[in-house]
Tab-separated table of C-alpha atoms in Angstrom:
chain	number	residue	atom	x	y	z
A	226	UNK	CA	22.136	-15.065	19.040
A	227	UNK	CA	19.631	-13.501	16.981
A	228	UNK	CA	19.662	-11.468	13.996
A	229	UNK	CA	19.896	-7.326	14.683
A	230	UNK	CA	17.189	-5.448	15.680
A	231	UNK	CA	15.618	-3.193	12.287
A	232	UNK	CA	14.084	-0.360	12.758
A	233	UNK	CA	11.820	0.588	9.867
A	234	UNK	CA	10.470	4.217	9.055
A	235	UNK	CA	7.246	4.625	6.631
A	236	UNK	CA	6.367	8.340	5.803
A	237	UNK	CA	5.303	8.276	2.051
A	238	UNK	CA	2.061	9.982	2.193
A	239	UNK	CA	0.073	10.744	5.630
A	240	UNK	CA	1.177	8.426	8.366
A	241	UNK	CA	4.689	8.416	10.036
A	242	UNK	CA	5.290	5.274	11.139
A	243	UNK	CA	8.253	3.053	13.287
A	244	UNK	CA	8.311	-0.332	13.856
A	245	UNK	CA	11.355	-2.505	14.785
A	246	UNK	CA	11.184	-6.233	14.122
A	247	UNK	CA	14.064	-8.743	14.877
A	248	UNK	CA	13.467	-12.587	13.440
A	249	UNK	CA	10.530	-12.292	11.436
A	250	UNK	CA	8.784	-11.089	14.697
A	251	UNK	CA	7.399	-7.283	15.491
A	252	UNK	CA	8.826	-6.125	18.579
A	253	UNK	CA	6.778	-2.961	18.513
A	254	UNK	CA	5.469	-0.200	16.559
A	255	UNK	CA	4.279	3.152	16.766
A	256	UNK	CA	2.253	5.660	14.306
A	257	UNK	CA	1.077	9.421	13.761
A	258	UNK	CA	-1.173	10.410	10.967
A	259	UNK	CA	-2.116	14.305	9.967
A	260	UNK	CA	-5.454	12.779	7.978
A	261	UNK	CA	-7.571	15.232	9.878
A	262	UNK	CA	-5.608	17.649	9.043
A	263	UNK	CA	-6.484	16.742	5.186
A	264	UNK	CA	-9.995	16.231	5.880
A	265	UNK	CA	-11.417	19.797	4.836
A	266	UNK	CA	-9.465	19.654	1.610
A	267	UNK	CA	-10.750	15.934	0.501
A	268	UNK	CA	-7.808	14.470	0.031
A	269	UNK	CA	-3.916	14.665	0.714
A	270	UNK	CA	-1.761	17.628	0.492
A	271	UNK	CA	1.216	16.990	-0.295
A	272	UNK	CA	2.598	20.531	1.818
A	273	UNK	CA	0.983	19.806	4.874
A	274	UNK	CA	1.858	16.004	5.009
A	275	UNK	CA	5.498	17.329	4.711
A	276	UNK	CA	5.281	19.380	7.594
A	277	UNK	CA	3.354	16.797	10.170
A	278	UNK	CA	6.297	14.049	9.279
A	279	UNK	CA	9.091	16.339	10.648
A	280	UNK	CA	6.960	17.060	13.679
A	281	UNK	CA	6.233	13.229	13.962
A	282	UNK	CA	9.373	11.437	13.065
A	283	UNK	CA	11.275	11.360	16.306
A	284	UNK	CA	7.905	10.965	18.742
A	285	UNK	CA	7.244	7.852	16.428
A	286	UNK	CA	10.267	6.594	16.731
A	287	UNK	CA	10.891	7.030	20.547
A	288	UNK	CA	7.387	5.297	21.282
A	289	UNK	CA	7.721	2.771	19.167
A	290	UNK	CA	11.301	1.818	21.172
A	291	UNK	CA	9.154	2.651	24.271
A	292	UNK	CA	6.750	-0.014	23.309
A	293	UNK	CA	9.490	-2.210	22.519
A	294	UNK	CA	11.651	-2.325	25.693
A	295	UNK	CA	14.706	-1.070	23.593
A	296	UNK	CA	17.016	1.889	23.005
A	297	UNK	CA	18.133	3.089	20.253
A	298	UNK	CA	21.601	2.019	20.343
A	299	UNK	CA	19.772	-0.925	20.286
A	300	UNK	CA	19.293	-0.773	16.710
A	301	UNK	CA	21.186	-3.233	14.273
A	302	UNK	CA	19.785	-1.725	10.596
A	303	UNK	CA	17.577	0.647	9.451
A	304	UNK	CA	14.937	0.666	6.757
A	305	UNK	CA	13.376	3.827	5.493
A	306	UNK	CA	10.855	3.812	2.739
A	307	UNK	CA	12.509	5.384	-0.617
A	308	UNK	CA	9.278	5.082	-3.100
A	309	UNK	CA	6.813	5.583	-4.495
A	310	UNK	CA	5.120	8.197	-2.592
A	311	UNK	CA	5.015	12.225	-2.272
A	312	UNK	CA	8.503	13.506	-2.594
A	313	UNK	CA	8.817	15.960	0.204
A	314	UNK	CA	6.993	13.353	2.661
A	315	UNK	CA	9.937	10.661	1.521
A	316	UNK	CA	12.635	13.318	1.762
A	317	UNK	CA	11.814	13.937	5.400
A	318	UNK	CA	11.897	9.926	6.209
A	319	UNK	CA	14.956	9.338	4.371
A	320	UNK	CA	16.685	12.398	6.427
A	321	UNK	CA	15.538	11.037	9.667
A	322	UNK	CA	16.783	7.254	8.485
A	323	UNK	CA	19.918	8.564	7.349
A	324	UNK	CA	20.830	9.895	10.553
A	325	UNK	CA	19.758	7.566	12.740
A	326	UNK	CA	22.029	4.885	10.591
A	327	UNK	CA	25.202	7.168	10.120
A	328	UNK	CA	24.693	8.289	13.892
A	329	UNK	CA	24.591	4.480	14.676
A	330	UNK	CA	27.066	2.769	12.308
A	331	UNK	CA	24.300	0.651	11.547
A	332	UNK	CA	23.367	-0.002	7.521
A	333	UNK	CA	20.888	1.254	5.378
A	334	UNK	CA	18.217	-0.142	3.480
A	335	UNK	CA	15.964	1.908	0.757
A	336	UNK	CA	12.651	-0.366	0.864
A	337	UNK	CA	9.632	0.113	-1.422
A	338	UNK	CA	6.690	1.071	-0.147
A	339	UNK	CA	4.379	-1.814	-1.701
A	340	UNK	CA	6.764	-4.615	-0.912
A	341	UNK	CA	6.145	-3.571	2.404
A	342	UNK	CA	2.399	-4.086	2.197
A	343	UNK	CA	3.496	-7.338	1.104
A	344	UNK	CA	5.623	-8.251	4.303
A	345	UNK	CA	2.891	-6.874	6.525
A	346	UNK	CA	1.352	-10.351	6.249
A	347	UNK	CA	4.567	-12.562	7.832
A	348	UNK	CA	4.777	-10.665	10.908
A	349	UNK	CA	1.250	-11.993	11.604
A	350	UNK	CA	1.656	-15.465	9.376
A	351	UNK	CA	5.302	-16.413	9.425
A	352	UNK	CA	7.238	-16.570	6.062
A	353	UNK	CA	5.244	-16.202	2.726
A	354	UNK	CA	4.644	-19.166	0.522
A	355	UNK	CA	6.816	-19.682	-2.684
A	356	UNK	CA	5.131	-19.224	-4.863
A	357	UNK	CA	1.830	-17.045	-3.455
A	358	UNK	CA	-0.331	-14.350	-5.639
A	359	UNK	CA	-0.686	-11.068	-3.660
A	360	UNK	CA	-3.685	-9.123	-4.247
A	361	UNK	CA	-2.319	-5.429	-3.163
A	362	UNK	CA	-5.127	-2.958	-2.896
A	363	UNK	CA	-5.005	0.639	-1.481
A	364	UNK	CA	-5.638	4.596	-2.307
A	365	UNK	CA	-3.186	4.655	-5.128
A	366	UNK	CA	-2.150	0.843	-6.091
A	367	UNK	CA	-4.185	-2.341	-7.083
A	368	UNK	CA	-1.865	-4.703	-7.836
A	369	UNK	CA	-1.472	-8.594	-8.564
A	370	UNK	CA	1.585	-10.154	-7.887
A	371	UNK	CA	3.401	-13.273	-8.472
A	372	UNK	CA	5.801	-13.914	-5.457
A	373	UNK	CA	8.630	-16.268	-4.775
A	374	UNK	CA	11.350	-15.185	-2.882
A	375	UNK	CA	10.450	-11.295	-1.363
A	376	UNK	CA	13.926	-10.470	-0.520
A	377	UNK	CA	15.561	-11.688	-3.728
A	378	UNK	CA	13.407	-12.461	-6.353
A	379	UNK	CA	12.000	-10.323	-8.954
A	380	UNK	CA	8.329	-9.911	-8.568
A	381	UNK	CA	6.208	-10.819	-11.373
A	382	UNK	CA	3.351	-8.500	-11.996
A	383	UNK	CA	0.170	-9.853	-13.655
A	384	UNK	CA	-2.446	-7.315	-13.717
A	385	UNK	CA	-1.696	-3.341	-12.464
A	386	UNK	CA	-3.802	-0.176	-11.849
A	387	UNK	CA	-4.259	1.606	-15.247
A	388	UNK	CA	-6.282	4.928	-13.743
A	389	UNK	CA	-7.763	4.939	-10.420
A	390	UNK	CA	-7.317	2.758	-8.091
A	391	UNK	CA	-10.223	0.892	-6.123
A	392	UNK	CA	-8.850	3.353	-2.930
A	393	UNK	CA	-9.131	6.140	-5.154
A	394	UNK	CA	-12.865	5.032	-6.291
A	395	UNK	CA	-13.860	5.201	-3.043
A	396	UNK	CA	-12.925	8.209	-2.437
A	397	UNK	CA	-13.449	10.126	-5.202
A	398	UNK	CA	-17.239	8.524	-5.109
A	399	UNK	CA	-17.667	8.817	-1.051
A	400	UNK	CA	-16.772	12.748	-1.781
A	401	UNK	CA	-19.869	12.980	-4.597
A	402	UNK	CA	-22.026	10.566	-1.889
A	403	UNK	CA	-21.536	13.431	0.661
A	404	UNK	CA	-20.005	10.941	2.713
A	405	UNK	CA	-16.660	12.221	4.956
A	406	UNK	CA	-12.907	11.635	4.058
A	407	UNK	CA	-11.288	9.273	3.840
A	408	UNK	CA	-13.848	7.591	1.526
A	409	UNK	CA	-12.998	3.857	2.237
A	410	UNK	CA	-14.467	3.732	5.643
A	411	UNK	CA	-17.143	5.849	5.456
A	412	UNK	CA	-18.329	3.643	2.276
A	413	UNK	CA	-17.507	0.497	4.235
A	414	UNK	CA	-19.617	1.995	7.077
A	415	UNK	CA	-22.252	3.335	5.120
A	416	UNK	CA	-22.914	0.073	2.929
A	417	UNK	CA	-23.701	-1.759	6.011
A	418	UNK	CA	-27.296	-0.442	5.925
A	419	UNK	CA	-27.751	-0.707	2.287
A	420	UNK	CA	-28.637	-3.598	-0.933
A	421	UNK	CA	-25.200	-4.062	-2.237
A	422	UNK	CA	-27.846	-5.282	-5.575
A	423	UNK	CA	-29.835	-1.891	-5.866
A	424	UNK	CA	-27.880	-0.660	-8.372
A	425	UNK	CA	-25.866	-2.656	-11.569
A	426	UNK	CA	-22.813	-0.590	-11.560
A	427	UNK	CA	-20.213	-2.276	-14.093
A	428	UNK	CA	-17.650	-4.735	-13.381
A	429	UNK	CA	-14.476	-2.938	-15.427
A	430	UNK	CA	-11.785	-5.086	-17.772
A	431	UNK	CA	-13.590	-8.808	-17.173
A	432	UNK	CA	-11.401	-10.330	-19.486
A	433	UNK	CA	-7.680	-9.120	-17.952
A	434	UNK	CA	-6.072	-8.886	-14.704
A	435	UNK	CA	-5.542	-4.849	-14.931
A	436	UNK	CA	-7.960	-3.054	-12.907
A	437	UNK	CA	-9.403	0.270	-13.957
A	438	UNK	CA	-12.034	1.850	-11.535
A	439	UNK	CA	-12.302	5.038	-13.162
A	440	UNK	CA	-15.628	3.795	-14.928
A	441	UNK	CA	-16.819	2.682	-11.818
A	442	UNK	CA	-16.376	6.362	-10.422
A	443	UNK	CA	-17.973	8.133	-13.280
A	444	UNK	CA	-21.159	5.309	-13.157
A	445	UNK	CA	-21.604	6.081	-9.629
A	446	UNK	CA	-21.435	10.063	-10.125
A	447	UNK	CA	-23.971	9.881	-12.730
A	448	UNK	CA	-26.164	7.736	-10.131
A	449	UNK	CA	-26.074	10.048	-7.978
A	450	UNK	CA	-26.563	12.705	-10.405
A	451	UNK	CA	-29.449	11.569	-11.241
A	452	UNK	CA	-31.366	11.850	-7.930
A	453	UNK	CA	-30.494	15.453	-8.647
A	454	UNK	CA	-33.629	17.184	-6.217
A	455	UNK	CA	-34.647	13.847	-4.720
A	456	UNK	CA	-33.100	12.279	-1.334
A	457	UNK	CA	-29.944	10.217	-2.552
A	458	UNK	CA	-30.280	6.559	-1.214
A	459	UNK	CA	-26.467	6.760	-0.128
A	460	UNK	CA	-26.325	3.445	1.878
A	461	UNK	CA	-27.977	1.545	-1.368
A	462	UNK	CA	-25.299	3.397	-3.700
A	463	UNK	CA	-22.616	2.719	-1.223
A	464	UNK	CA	-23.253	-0.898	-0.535
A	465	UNK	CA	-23.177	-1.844	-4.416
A	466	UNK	CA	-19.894	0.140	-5.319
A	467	UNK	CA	-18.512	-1.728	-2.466
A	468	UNK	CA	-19.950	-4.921	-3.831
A	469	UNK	CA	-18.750	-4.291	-7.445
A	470	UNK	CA	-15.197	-3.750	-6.177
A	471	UNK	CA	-14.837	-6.774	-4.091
A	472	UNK	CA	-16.474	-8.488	-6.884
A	473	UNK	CA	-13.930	-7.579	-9.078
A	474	UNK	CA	-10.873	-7.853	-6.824
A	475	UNK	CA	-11.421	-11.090	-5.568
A	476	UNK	CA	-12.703	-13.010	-8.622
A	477	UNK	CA	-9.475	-11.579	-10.795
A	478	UNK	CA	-7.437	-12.773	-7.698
A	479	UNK	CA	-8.700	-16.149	-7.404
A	480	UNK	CA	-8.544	-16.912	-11.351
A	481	UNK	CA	-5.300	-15.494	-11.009
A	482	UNK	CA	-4.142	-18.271	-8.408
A	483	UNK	CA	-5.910	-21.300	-10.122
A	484	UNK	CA	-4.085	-20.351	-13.878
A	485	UNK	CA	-1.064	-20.137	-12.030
A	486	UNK	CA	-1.575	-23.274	-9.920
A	487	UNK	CA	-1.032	-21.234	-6.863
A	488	UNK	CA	-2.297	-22.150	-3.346
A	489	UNK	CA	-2.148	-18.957	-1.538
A	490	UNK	CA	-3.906	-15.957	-1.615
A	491	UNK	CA	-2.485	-12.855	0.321
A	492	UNK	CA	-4.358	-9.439	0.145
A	493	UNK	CA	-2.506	-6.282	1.432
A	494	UNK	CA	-2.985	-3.062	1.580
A	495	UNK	CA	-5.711	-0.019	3.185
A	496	UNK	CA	-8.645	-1.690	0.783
A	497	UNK	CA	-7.773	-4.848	2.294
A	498	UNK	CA	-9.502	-3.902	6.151
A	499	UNK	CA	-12.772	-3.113	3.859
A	500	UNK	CA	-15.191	-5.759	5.425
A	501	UNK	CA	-17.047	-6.936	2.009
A	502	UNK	CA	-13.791	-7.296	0.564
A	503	UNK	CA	-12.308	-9.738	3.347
A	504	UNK	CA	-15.494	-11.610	3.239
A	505	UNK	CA	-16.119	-12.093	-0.522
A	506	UNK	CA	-12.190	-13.377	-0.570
A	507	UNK	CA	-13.132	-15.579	2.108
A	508	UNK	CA	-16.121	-16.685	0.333
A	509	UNK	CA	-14.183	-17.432	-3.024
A	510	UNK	CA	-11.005	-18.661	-1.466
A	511	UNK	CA	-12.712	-21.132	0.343
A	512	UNK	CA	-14.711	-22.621	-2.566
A	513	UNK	CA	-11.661	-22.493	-4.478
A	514	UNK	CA	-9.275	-24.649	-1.905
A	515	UNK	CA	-7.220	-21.471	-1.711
A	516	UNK	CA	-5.320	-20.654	1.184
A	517	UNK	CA	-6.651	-16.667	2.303
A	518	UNK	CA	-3.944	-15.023	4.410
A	519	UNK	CA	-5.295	-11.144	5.363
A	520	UNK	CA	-3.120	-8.818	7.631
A	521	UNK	CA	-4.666	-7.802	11.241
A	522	UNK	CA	-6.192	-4.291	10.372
A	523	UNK	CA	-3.349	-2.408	12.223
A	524	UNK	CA	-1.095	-3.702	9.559
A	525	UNK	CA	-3.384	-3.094	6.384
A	526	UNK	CA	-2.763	0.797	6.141
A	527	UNK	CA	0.734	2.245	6.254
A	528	UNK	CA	3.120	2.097	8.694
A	529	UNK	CA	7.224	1.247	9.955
A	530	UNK	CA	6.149	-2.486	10.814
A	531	UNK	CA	5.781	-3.260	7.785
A	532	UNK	CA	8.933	-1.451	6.536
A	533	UNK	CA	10.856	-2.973	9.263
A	534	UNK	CA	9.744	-6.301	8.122
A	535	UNK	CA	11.293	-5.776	4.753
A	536	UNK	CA	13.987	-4.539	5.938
A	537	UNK	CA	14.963	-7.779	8.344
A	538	UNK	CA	14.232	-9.981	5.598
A	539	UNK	CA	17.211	-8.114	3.479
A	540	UNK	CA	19.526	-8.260	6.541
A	541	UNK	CA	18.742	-12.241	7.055
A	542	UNK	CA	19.543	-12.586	3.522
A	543	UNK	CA	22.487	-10.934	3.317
A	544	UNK	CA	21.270	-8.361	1.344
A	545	UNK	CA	23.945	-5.130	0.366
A	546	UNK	CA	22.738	-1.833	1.957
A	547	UNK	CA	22.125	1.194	0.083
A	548	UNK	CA	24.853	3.438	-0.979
A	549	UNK	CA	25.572	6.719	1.085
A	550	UNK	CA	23.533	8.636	-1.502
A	551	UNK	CA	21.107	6.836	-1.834
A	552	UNK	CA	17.732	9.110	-2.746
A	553	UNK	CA	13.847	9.129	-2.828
A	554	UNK	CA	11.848	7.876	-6.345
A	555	UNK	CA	8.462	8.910	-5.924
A	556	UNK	CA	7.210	6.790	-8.661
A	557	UNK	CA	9.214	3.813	-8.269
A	558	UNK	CA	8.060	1.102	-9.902
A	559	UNK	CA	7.756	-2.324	-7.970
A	560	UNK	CA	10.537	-4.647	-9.474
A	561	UNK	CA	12.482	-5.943	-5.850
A	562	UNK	CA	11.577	-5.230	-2.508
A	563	UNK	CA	14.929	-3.447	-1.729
A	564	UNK	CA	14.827	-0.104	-3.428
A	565	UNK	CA	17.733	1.924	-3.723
A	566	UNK	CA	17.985	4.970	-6.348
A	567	UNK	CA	20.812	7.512	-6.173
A	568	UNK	CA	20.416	11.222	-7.733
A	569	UNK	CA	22.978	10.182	-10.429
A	570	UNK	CA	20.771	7.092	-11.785
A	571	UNK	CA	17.764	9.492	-12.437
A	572	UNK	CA	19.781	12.413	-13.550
A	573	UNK	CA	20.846	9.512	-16.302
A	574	UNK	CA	17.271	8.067	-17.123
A	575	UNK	CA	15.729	11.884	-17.461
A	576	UNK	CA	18.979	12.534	-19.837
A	577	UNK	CA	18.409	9.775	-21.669
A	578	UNK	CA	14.646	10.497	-21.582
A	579	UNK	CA	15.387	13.957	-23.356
A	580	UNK	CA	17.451	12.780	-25.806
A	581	UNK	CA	15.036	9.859	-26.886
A	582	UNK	CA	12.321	12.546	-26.789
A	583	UNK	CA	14.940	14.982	-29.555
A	584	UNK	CA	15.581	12.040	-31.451
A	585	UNK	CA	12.398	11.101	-32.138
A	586	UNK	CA	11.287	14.859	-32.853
A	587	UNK	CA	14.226	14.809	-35.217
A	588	UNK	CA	12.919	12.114	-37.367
């Protein structure tokens, strides 16, 4: 007999999303996302994302069983994404987890939202590699990870956004391109018919494995600035932000893995469907002797599979559930793929915040 059935629920910023997975293998999936509903503003907000996840929660989750063969009484566990992400978005996932476990009898497991990028990968490639480096890359992350064990081990973080992220460069910079949100696609689209070399944009922090792609933003704004009353070549300027991103992703990655002696690569995450970005890992991988393992694009931008996937690697390792009050940390950093905070543990850090803050004032 197999392990239980786990339904996962994603809902941290624009896309509700269910997926149940049993095994290591996805059984089925569903997802709604309210990003045309963003569109005319140029970005998320945070109000109307609340409101489209309680209108979306339970259609999700009933197709998603639909498209599974199952019930819900079907359901063994259930994992609901607990941070980081926009509070109210969270709240409303955690609500709709919570009573879909307590209705059930089933436990509960708080995941975070970037360790499930990171399982997204073994429901296409089986179990990860221990060790592998993870390259995660999307609108608010870009992150590189040392990974052993997902469901126990502390992950080891060797480089980490410091400003924007290479999502966010794209589409803060696809916005001053006149090009259509959300800015990833439309750049990946755009560059297609343009010189990735026509322009030397800068390759930011050479030397470490942060990233920082808030020069890169401000370069190409001035760019384009500067055709101020001339035609903008957009598919030139797209193509070489697009090229100096993937440059710099993939050539931090694959140092990364041969300091470390690693033999896998795995890139997660939205950035990771961008086309120049797959192929210049490819590329570098290859000529490297490194092992590239890349989600199928349905699994590359949020949504429950991945959640789910998390979540059945904590029940398979026997992994506690979360406490009955367990809560929402929107800025959760990534220590452990389980991720369960309670109102009282952050009531204690901001007290303990404040009174650091009054000491120090004191001095």
């Amino acid at each position: 007999m197999g392990s239980a059935v786990v339904l996962g629920i994603e809902s941290s910023c624009d896309e509700t999303g269910a997926g149940l997975v049993r095994d290591g293998r996805l059984l089925g999936h569903a997802l709604a996302s309210s990003m045309d509903e963003h569109a005319r503003y140029g970005g998320v907000v945070p109000e109307i994302a609340s409101r489209a996840h309680l209108h979306a929660l339970r259609p999700v989750v009933r197709r998603a069983l639909e498209g599974a063969g199952l019930r819900l009484s079907d359901v063994g566990a259930v994992a609901v994404t607990t941070g980081p992400g926009l509070s109210g978005a969270l709240q409303v996932g955690l609500a709709g987890a919570k009573g879909i476990a307590y209705s059930l009898g089933v436990p509960l497991y708080g995941v975070h939202h970037l360790a499930g990028h990171v399982a997204a990968d073994t429901l296409e490639h089986g179990p990860l590699p221990d060790p592998c480096m993870v390259l995660i890359v999307s609108g608010g992350h870009t992150s590189l990870l040392l990974v052993r064990d997902l469901d126990r081990d502390r992950i080891a973080h060797l480089g980490d956004t410091l400003d924007d992220a290479a999502g966010e460069c794209f589409d803060k910079v696809a916005r001053v391109f006149g090009l259509p949100y959300p800015g990833g696609p439309a750049i990946d689209r755009t560059a297609r018919a343009g010189d990735p070399r026509a322009v030397p944009f800068p390759r930011p922090l050479p030397g470490s494995y942060d990233f920082s792609f808030s020069g890169l933003k401000t370069a190409a704004a001035r760019w384009a600035e500067g055709h101020t009353g001339r035609e903008l070549p957009v598919a030139d300027g797209a193509a070489s932000l697009q090229e100096a991103v993937a440059d710099v992703l993939t050539r931090k990655a694959v140092a990364a893995c041969t300091e470390h002696g690693v033999g896998t690569l795995v890139v997660v995450g939205g950035v990771a469907a961008n086309s120049r970005v797959r192929s210049l890992a490819e590329e570098r991988c290859r000529a490297a002797g490194i092992e590239l393992r890349v989600p199928p694009l349905r699994l590359c931008t949020d949504n429950g599979a991945m959640i789910a996937a998390v979540g059945d690697l904590l029940v398979r390792a026997g992994a506690p559930p979360a406490p009955l009050d367990v809560s929402v940390d929107p800025s959760a950093p990534l220590e452990y793929a389980a991720l369960h905070p309670v109102a009282a543990e952050r009531a204690g850090a901001a007290g303990r915040a404040v009174a650091t803050r009054r000491a120090v004032a004191a001095r």
